[in-house]
């Protein structure tokens, strides 16, 4: 087969990324769109690059060395990547390859000026832009200079930033090839960038144009502040004209130079409004061709726009698919469930099949469409009330949408809708037997599930699971269970509101909920202290656990003195709580039972930081503090006018809180227990598919929806390409920040805290557990990396119940996500930890090891000197 080293841009399109790289493939596609002008040029294909790499001396050894480097070892990456670049630039271009390039050049005009631009195969992809990683050379004149710059472009695949980016994203250096575009230079009056969606808000209906005089290089390199125009529905809706003091122009003999702009022109708009609107129309045509929002580089030459690049905007959060063209408002489920990481497709579909409300997926996250509830004034009030108590940022974002008056239509009230306003749910008597009965019902249902699922395989398993999901929803929606949950929450709200009004006490209920009985999550945290008590007296076991890396360590324990007891203690803990894990609403996440090493660092911290019997003592201290607080509150109330009545009301509510608030955590425990049973059955089915050579590995089922997996089991056939696409998409979703509120226009509505009662420089959040604490911030994003000392304050993105074992070892809590009744807040109150949640960017703004002060009653965090 004769390798093709040069292709005209008009011969290529988006299907040829492997041959010409992402940038050239897009340019080829652009040149085929009617009405879009692209400067003429050709592409030196990836076959030429591979030939140079094969001829470059000792390149293989250096690539091996490079792949072994840590992405954070910048010095080593800098040195080695510079060596590779020198080697590639120093490798002579073979005669036939040089001839193919100069021949293509002769057809366009040898002495014309050209832009020589890198086009890597992993570049300008829908899931990763690699923007600004490889090199572009402008105004290159003459065959010798062109060949030299082609070599430089090949070498730029190994710039320090490109190498680091690939290593951080798990991309093998050998899987990326480099093509080079040689394109006629245009000498524009103005140039810039057009985003067909607003890159800041994500709104797909608003296009943004950045423009400056001369070559676009001035704008890309940050030399000038551009003019910025925003366009919606064919009209300029906003513009900011900057003072443009410099421009970049081409030199006749080659290269570029900065020039000063005439003072009279500096404040003039680069483009007229009519030109901006015409440019956006071209952009919409390009967007329609590629099927997604684009980041487009343009030039204005003789009153005509030429397009020199178009790539997908990879930073936009995707929009949930809708069947109509109406406006929709979506609220994040992950912010309420304390899991804003992306979920794999099987995790998404199982949650959708077992949830009480319809769920929409986008970017690996789940959303609820609240448009109808916002549209009806009656249900709107209830929704805003519950949202405000849970997460004020969500409420503020929803109010921002409503304030626009044109996005959500107002519909007539269609009877009762939405969640009940505080205090409006059906009354329930304060009887601990209710909670006991609910828990027994749930346990019996899970036991039946475990028993019945054992005999089910193949398609029959999936039919059984669909029935099991209905039972799952029935247990979850049990009216008595709902009443018990609401009784505890509403009593908490009542106590906080009334005791503040009557006694001026802030968040009094926080102390009254300390060590509330029957909370399965807080019991789980304390139970790990008991496990540490069993291990602490055995130094050999402690020493062994310090070096554990393999999940089979439990089988090794009996070899050591005290190891059998240690194993029994850990096994008993896993029997009760092993179905839990971080991100447990995603069925595909590894459970503690599957990966018990996750718990080892926490157990070792407990062995080091606590005395024997700490669990009982902690619980008893909390119980007594709550009892004292109740007596004190009732005494103070009795001294008030109408005090006896107030005290009786408060006593009734305190009893309700103590009876029901612990049950708040049980339904989630039930869900996760059922999930583990489903998961084990599905993985056994996956094992059969692997044995039958249908699947490559068991975990591939995580990248299929429940229905797709059902089809695979029925047909014994799988689409490997689909699984690979899903894996690539899932990897790309990690780079996206999920919004609390998102509209069908793609606009991310952030929400804000409207407060002026906090010190300057403090980080604002939601107060969820009273008290003030000072200490060292430990920023921990992965529970398995925890290394805590007494008095540390945990700072993390979000905590679900699986983080509870860490709570017994900390003095305070700060999270980026959370609300008054999310798991972290409930457990922080039970353990008496001052806590502030919903602190935007806390893990970025608070350095690990920094001393901070957490104001759990007032909802802010101070960074101390």
mmCIF file of N, CA, C and O in Angstrom, residues 757-800:
data_model
loop_
_atom_site.group_PDB
_atom_site.id
_atom_site.type_symbol
_atom_site.label_atom_id
_atom_site.label_comp_id
_atom_site.label_asym_id
_atom_site.label_seq_id
_atom_site.Cartn_x
_atom_site.Cartn_y
_atom_site.Cartn_z
ATOM 1 N N UNK A 757 -24.524 39.693 56.461
ATOM 2 C CA UNK A 757 -24.227 39.602 57.902
ATOM 3 C C UNK A 757 -22.962 38.786 58.170
ATOM 4 O O UNK A 757 -22.792 38.227 59.243
ATOM 5 N N UNK A 758 -22.066 38.700 57.171
ATOM 6 C CA UNK A 758 -20.838 37.902 57.389
ATOM 7 C C UNK A 758 -19.614 38.799 57.219
ATOM 8 O O UNK A 758 -19.642 39.777 56.459
ATOM 9 N N UNK A 759 -18.511 38.473 57.919
ATOM 10 C CA UNK A 759 -17.306 39.297 57.807
ATOM 11 C C UNK A 759 -16.741 39.282 56.387
ATOM 12 O O UNK A 759 -16.907 38.295 55.657
ATOM 13 N N UNK A 760 -16.060 40.355 56.022
ATOM 14 C CA UNK A 760 -15.422 40.439 54.708
ATOM 15 C C UNK A 760 -14.418 39.297 54.555
ATOM 16 O O UNK A 760 -13.651 39.007 55.463
ATOM 17 N N UNK A 761 -14.456 38.651 53.387
ATOM 18 C CA UNK A 761 -13.477 37.589 53.110
ATOM 19 C C UNK A 761 -13.916 36.216 53.583
ATOM 20 O O UNK A 761 -13.284 35.216 53.254
ATOM 21 N N UNK A 762 -15.011 36.148 54.373
ATOM 22 C CA UNK A 762 -15.490 34.835 54.839
ATOM 23 C C UNK A 762 -16.195 34.114 53.688
ATOM 24 O O UNK A 762 -16.717 34.743 52.770
ATOM 25 N N UNK A 763 -16.188 32.791 53.745
ATOM 26 C CA UNK A 763 -16.866 31.977 52.741
ATOM 27 C C UNK A 763 -18.268 31.649 53.264
ATOM 28 O O UNK A 763 -18.412 31.093 54.346
ATOM 29 N N UNK A 764 -19.290 31.997 52.477
ATOM 30 C CA UNK A 764 -20.676 31.842 52.936
ATOM 31 C C UNK A 764 -21.208 30.465 52.572
ATOM 32 O O UNK A 764 -20.923 29.936 51.497
ATOM 33 N N UNK A 765 -22.009 29.914 53.494
ATOM 34 C CA UNK A 765 -22.684 28.654 53.238
ATOM 35 C C UNK A 765 -23.973 28.596 54.014
ATOM 36 O O UNK A 765 -24.507 29.625 54.444
ATOM 37 N N UNK A 766 -24.454 27.383 54.221
ATOM 38 C CA UNK A 766 -25.704 27.171 54.944
ATOM 39 C C UNK A 766 -25.382 26.613 56.332
ATOM 40 O O UNK A 766 -24.668 25.615 56.436
ATOM 41 N N UNK A 767 -25.871 27.266 57.405
ATOM 42 C CA UNK A 767 -25.609 26.718 58.748
ATOM 43 C C UNK A 767 -26.477 25.492 58.984
ATOM 44 O O UNK A 767 -27.695 25.571 58.873
ATOM 45 N N UNK A 768 -25.858 24.327 59.268
ATOM 46 C CA UNK A 768 -26.667 23.112 59.452
ATOM 47 C C UNK A 768 -26.436 22.433 60.788
ATOM 48 O O UNK A 768 -27.203 21.569 61.197
ATOM 49 N N UNK A 769 -25.361 22.814 61.506
ATOM 50 C CA UNK A 769 -25.118 22.211 62.817
ATOM 51 C C UNK A 769 -24.394 23.241 63.670
ATOM 52 O O UNK A 769 -23.308 23.716 63.320
ATOM 53 N N UNK A 770 -25.009 23.586 64.811
ATOM 54 C CA UNK A 770 -24.586 24.755 65.594
ATOM 55 C C UNK A 770 -23.220 24.564 66.238
ATOM 56 O O UNK A 770 -22.743 23.457 66.423
ATOM 57 N N UNK A 771 -22.629 25.704 66.605
ATOM 58 C CA UNK A 771 -21.341 25.710 67.296
ATOM 59 C C UNK A 771 -20.275 26.387 66.450
ATOM 60 O O UNK A 771 -20.444 26.572 65.244
ATOM 61 N N UNK A 772 -19.205 26.792 67.114
ATOM 62 C CA UNK A 772 -18.074 27.417 66.420
ATOM 63 C C UNK A 772 -16.835 26.614 66.770
ATOM 64 O O UNK A 772 -16.622 26.253 67.925
ATOM 65 N N UNK A 773 -16.019 26.312 65.746
ATOM 66 C CA UNK A 773 -14.808 25.519 66.002
ATOM 67 C C UNK A 773 -13.673 26.059 65.152
ATOM 68 O O UNK A 773 -13.881 26.483 64.025
ATOM 69 N N UNK A 774 -12.484 26.071 65.732
ATOM 70 C CA UNK A 774 -11.264 26.434 65.004
ATOM 71 C C UNK A 774 -10.410 25.202 64.870
ATOM 72 O O UNK A 774 -10.338 24.389 65.790
ATOM 73 N N UNK A 775 -9.722 25.067 63.746
ATOM 74 C CA UNK A 775 -8.831 23.914 63.613
ATOM 75 C C UNK A 775 -8.156 23.891 62.265
ATOM 76 O O UNK A 775 -8.298 24.815 61.451
ATOM 77 N N UNK A 776 -7.432 22.796 62.027
ATOM 78 C CA UNK A 776 -6.706 22.612 60.757
ATOM 79 C C UNK A 776 -7.669 22.024 59.718
ATOM 80 O O UNK A 776 -8.344 21.030 59.979
ATOM 81 N N UNK A 777 -7.750 22.648 58.556
ATOM 82 C CA UNK A 777 -8.586 22.117 57.470
ATOM 83 C C UNK A 777 -7.878 20.933 56.826
ATOM 84 O O UNK A 777 -6.707 21.023 56.475
ATOM 85 N N UNK A 778 -8.599 19.823 56.710
ATOM 86 C CA UNK A 778 -8.102 18.689 55.924
ATOM 87 C C UNK A 778 -8.988 18.567 54.700
ATOM 88 O O UNK A 778 -10.140 18.181 54.792
ATOM 89 N N UNK A 779 -8.426 18.944 53.537
ATOM 90 C CA UNK A 779 -9.187 18.872 52.280
ATOM 91 C C UNK A 779 -9.041 17.445 51.747
ATOM 92 O O UNK A 779 -7.964 17.034 51.324
ATOM 93 N N UNK A 780 -10.131 16.681 51.810
ATOM 94 C CA UNK A 780 -10.096 15.264 51.427
ATOM 95 C C UNK A 780 -11.167 15.024 50.367
ATOM 96 O O UNK A 780 -12.345 15.274 50.597
ATOM 97 N N UNK A 781 -10.734 14.557 49.187
ATOM 98 C CA UNK A 781 -11.680 14.289 48.102
ATOM 99 C C UNK A 781 -11.959 12.797 47.969
ATOM 100 O O UNK A 781 -12.918 12.397 47.321
ATOM 101 N N UNK A 782 -11.081 11.973 48.569
ATOM 102 C CA UNK A 782 -11.248 10.523 48.488
ATOM 103 C C UNK A 782 -11.123 9.966 49.895
ATOM 104 O O UNK A 782 -10.086 10.123 50.541
ATOM 105 N N UNK A 783 -12.179 9.314 50.362
ATOM 106 C CA UNK A 783 -12.207 8.820 51.730
ATOM 107 C C UNK A 783 -11.026 7.890 52.029
ATOM 108 O O UNK A 783 -10.498 7.856 53.139
ATOM 109 N N UNK A 784 -10.607 7.133 51.009
ATOM 110 C CA UNK A 784 -9.509 6.176 51.212
ATOM 111 C C UNK A 784 -8.176 6.893 51.467
ATOM 112 O O UNK A 784 -7.208 6.270 51.901
ATOM 113 N N UNK A 785 -8.108 8.211 51.175
ATOM 114 C CA UNK A 785 -6.865 8.978 51.396
ATOM 115 C C UNK A 785 -6.898 9.735 52.728
ATOM 116 O O UNK A 785 -6.036 10.557 53.001
ATOM 117 N N UNK A 786 -7.903 9.451 53.552
ATOM 118 C CA UNK A 786 -8.061 10.203 54.809
ATOM 119 C C UNK A 786 -6.880 9.944 55.740
ATOM 120 O O UNK A 786 -6.411 8.825 55.862
ATOM 121 N N UNK A 787 -6.394 11.023 56.360
ATOM 122 C CA UNK A 787 -5.337 10.899 57.374
ATOM 123 C C UNK A 787 -5.599 12.022 58.374
ATOM 124 O O UNK A 787 -5.161 13.151 58.188
ATOM 125 N N UNK A 788 -6.370 11.701 59.401
ATOM 126 C CA UNK A 788 -6.899 12.749 60.287
ATOM 127 C C UNK A 788 -6.248 12.720 61.658
ATOM 128 O O UNK A 788 -5.877 11.658 62.169
ATOM 129 N N UNK A 789 -6.124 13.895 62.251
ATOM 130 C CA UNK A 789 -5.672 14.040 63.636
ATOM 131 C C UNK A 789 -6.842 14.614 64.440
ATOM 132 O O UNK A 789 -7.709 15.295 63.880
ATOM 133 N N UNK A 790 -6.868 14.391 65.766
ATOM 134 C CA UNK A 790 -7.937 14.996 66.585
ATOM 135 C C UNK A 790 -7.967 16.515 66.378
ATOM 136 O O UNK A 790 -6.910 17.152 66.302
ATOM 137 N N UNK A 791 -9.159 17.066 66.258
ATOM 138 C CA UNK A 791 -9.296 18.523 66.099
ATOM 139 C C UNK A 791 -9.327 18.989 64.658
ATOM 140 O O UNK A 791 -9.559 20.168 64.387
ATOM 141 N N UNK A 792 -9.099 18.061 63.693
ATOM 142 C CA UNK A 792 -9.141 18.451 62.279
ATOM 143 C C UNK A 792 -10.571 18.758 61.840
ATOM 144 O O UNK A 792 -11.541 18.188 62.358
ATOM 145 N N UNK A 793 -10.671 19.661 60.842
ATOM 146 C CA UNK A 793 -11.968 19.998 60.249
ATOM 147 C C UNK A 793 -11.975 19.432 58.830
ATOM 148 O O UNK A 793 -11.093 19.751 58.027
ATOM 149 N N UNK A 794 -12.959 18.578 58.534
ATOM 150 C CA UNK A 794 -13.047 17.957 57.210
ATOM 151 C C UNK A 794 -13.631 18.950 56.215
ATOM 152 O O UNK A 794 -14.709 19.509 56.440
ATOM 153 N N UNK A 795 -12.890 19.169 55.106
ATOM 154 C CA UNK A 795 -13.375 20.016 54.011
ATOM 155 C C UNK A 795 -13.445 19.123 52.773
ATOM 156 O O UNK A 795 -12.429 18.553 52.363
ATOM 157 N N UNK A 796 -14.641 18.973 52.205
ATOM 158 C CA UNK A 796 -14.776 18.091 51.046
ATOM 159 C C UNK A 796 -15.889 18.586 50.140
ATOM 160 O O UNK A 796 -16.599 19.538 50.474
ATOM 161 N N UNK A 797 -16.013 17.951 48.959
ATOM 162 C CA UNK A 797 -17.030 18.406 48.001
ATOM 163 C C UNK A 797 -18.428 18.063 48.502
ATOM 164 O O UNK A 797 -19.317 18.898 48.538
ATOM 165 N N UNK A 798 -18.626 16.798 48.875
ATOM 166 C CA UNK A 798 -19.933 16.377 49.379
ATOM 167 C C UNK A 798 -19.746 15.098 50.175
ATOM 168 O O UNK A 798 -18.791 14.359 49.962
ATOM 169 N N UNK A 799 -20.629 14.848 51.122
ATOM 170 C CA UNK A 799 -20.540 13.614 51.902
ATOM 171 C C UNK A 799 -21.875 12.894 51.821
ATOM 172 O O UNK A 799 -22.916 13.506 51.981
ATOM 173 N N UNK A 800 -21.804 11.588 51.532
ATOM 174 C CA UNK A 800 -23.004 10.773 51.661
ATOM 175 C C UNK A 800 -22.803 9.896 52.901
ATOM 176 O O UNK A 800 -21.791 10.053 53.609
#
